[in-house]
GROMACS .gro file of C-alpha atoms in nm:
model
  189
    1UNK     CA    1   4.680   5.054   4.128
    2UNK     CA    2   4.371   4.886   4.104
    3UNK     CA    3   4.099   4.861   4.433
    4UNK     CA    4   3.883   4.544   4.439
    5UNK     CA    5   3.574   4.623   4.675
    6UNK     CA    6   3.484   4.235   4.828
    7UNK     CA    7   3.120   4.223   4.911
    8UNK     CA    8   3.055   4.019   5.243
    9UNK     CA    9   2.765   3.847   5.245
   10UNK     CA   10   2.432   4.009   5.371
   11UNK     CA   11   2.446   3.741   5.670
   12UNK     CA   12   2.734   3.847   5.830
   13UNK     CA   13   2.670   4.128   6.110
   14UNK     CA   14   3.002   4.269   6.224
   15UNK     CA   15   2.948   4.315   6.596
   16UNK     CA   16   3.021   4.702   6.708
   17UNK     CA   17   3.286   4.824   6.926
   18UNK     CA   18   3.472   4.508   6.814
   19UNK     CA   19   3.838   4.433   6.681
   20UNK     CA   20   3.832   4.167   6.354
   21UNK     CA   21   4.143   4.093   6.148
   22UNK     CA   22   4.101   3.939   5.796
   23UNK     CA   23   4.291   3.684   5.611
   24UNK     CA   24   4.291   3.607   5.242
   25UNK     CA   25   4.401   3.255   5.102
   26UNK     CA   26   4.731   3.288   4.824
   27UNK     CA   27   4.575   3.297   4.499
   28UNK     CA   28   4.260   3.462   4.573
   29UNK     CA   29   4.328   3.693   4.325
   30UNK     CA   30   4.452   3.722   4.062
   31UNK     CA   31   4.660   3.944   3.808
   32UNK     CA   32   4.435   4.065   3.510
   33UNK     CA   33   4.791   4.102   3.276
   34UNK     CA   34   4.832   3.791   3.078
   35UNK     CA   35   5.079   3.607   3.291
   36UNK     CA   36   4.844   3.569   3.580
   37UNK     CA   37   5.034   3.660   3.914
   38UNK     CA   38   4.855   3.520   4.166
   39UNK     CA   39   4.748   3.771   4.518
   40UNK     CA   40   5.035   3.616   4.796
   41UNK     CA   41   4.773   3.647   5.033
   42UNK     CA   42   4.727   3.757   5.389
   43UNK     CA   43   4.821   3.470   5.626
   44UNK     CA   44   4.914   3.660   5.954
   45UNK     CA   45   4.613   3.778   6.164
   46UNK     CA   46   4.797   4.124   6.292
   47UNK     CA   47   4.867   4.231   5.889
   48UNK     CA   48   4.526   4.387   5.849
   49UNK     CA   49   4.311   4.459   6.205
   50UNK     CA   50   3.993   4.694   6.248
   51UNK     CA   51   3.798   4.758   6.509
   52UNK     CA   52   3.406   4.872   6.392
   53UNK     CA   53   3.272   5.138   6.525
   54UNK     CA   54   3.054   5.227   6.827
   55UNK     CA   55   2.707   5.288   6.710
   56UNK     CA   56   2.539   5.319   7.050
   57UNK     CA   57   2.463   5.504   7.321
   58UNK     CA   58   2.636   5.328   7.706
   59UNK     CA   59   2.386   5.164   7.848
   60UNK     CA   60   2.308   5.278   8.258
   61UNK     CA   61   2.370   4.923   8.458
   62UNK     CA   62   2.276   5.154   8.765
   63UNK     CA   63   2.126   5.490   8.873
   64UNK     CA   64   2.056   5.549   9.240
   65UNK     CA   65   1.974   5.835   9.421
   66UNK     CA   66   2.116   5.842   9.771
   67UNK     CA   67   2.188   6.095  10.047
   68UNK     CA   68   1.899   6.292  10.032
   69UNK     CA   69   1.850   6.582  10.243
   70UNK     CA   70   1.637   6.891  10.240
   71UNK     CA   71   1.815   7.105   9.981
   72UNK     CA   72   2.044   6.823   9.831
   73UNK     CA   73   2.083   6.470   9.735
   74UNK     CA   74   2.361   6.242   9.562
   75UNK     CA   75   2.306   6.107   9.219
   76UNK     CA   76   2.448   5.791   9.168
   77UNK     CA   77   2.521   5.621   8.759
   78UNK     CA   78   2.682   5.323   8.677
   79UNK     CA   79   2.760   5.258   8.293
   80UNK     CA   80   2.815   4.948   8.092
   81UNK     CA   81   3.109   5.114   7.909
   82UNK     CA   82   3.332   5.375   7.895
   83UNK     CA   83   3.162   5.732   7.842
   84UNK     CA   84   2.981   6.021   8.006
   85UNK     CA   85   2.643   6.125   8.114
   86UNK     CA   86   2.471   6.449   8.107
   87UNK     CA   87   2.207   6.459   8.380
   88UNK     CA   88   1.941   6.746   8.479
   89UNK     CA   89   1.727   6.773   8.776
   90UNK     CA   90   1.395   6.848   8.663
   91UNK     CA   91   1.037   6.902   8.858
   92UNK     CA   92   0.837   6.549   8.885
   93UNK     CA   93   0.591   6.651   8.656
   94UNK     CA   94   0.837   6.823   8.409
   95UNK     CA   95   0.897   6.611   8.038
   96UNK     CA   96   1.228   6.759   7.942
   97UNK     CA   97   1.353   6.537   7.547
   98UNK     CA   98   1.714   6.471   7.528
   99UNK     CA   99   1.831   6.765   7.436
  100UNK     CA  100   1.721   6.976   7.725
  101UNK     CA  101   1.857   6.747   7.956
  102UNK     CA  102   2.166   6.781   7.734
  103UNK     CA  103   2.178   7.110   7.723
  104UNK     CA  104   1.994   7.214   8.072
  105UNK     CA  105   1.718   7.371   7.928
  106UNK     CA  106   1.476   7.460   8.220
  107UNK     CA  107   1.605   7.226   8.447
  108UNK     CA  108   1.682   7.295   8.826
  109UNK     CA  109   2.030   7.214   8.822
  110UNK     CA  110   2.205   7.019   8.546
  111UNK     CA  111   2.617   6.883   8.477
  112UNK     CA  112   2.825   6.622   8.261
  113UNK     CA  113   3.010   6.312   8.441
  114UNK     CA  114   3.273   6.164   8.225
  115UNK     CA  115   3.344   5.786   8.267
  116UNK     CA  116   3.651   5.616   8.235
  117UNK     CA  117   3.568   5.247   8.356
  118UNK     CA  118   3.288   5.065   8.319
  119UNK     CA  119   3.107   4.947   8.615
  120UNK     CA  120   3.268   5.192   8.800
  121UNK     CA  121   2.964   5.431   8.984
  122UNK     CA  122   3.021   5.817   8.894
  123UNK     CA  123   2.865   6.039   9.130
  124UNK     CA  124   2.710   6.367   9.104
  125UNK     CA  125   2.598   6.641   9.383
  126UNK     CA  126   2.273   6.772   9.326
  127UNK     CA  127   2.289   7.060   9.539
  128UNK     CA  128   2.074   7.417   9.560
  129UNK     CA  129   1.727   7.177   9.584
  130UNK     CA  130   1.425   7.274   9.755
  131UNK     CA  131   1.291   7.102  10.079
  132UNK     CA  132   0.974   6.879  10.062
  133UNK     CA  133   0.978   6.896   9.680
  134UNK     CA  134   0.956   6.622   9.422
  135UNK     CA  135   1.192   6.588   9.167
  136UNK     CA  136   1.372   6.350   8.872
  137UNK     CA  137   1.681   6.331   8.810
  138UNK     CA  138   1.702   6.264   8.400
  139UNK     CA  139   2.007   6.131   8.218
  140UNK     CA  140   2.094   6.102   7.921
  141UNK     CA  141   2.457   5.839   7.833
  142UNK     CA  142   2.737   5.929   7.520
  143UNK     CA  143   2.981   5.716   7.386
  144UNK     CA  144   3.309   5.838   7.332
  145UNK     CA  145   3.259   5.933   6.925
  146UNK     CA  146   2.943   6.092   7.048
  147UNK     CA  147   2.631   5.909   6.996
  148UNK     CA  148   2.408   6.030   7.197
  149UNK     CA  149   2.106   5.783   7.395
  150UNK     CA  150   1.766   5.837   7.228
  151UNK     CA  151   1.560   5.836   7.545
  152UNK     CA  152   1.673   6.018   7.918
  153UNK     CA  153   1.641   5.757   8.201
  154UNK     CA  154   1.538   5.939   8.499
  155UNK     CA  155   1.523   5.846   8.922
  156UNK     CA  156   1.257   6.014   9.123
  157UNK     CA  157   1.317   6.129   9.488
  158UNK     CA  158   1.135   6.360   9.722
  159UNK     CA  159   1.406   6.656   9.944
  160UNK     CA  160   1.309   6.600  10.297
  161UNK     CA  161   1.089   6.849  10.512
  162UNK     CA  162   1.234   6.890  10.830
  163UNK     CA  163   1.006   7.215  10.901
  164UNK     CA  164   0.779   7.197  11.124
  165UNK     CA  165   0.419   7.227  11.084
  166UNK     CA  166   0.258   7.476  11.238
  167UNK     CA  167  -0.088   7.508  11.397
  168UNK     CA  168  -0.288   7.756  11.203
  169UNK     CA  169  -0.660   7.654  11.350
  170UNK     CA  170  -0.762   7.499  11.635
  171UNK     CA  171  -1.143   7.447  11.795
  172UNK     CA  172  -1.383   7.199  11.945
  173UNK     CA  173  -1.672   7.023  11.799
  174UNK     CA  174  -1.980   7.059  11.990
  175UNK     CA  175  -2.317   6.854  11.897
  176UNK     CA  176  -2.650   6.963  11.936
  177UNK     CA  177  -2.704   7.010  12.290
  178UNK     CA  178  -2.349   7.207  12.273
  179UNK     CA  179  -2.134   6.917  12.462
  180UNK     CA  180  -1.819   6.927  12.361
  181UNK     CA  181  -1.740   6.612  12.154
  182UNK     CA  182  -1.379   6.583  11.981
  183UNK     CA  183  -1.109   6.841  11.930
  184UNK     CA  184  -0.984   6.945  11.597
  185UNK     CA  185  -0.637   7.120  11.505
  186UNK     CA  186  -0.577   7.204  11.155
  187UNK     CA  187  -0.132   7.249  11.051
  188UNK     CA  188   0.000   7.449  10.770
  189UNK     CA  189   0.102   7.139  10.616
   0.00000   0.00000   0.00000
């Protein structure tokens, strides 16, 4: 048994995530014995198939947030391939890397969506929010043998306020001669 390593030329790029098959003209090689057998060669494209391997992170083709509310909201990712997507909800002004949102390190809430179809949108209930506060939603994609994105894409939304505000001050504004000349009411928020 003897193993012949081929070099391909520096040129080609074998696309990832793709299926190739390889065929090899009779006689390419050759026996190194005196009599010189010539290789029969592969002429059928299904006798030697590969598929290379996926090398990158899904890419997000959409991210949405929708159904917001005062303590929840409805995260909303659409991948270019088959995968999953960790996602954390974090403060607006928070910079979590990758592997908090990964991992949920200090977020508010955080979860894993797997996705079976691309183009399909996979949802995800951000619940236990608090009203009238800005947040980001951060994700972060996998493929299925586990590469990982480099950078968390992230959607910002605002929880609604439906308290009311509340007077805490209230007065007139009088000018020099002490008319009365405008009102003035100052709210709790």
């Amino acid at each position: 048994t003897t193993t012949v390593n081929v070099p391909v030329a520096n040129t080609a790029i074998f696309e990832e995530n793709t299926e190739y098959y390889v065929v090899i003209d009779s006689g390419a090689f050759v026996d190194v014995h005196a009599n010189h057998v010539a290789f029969a060669g592969l002429s059928n494209t299904s006798t030697w198939v590969f598929t290379t391997r996926d090398n990158s992170a899904p890419v997000i083709s959409a991210k949405t947030i929708t159904a917001i509310a005062t303590t929840s909201a409805t995260l909303n990712v659409t991948l270019a391939e088959a995968g999953k997507y960790y996602w954390g909800v974090y403060p607006s002004t928070a910079t979590p890397t990758v592997a908090d949102v990964v991992d949920g390190t200090s977020s508010v809430i955080y979860g894993t969506k797997t996705v079976t179809t691309a183009g399909v949108n996979v949802t995800a209930s951000l619940i236990g929010l608090t009203s009238g506060v800005a947040y980001k939603a951060q994700i972060v994609t996998e493929n299925s043998i586990g590469i990982k994105a480099t950078t968390a894409a992230n959607v910002a939304f605002t929880t609604t306020d439906n308290t009311a505000p509340n007077s805490v001050t209230r007065g007139t504004l009088n000018d020099a001669d002490g008319k009365t000349y405008a009102l003035y009411m100052v709210f709790n928020e």
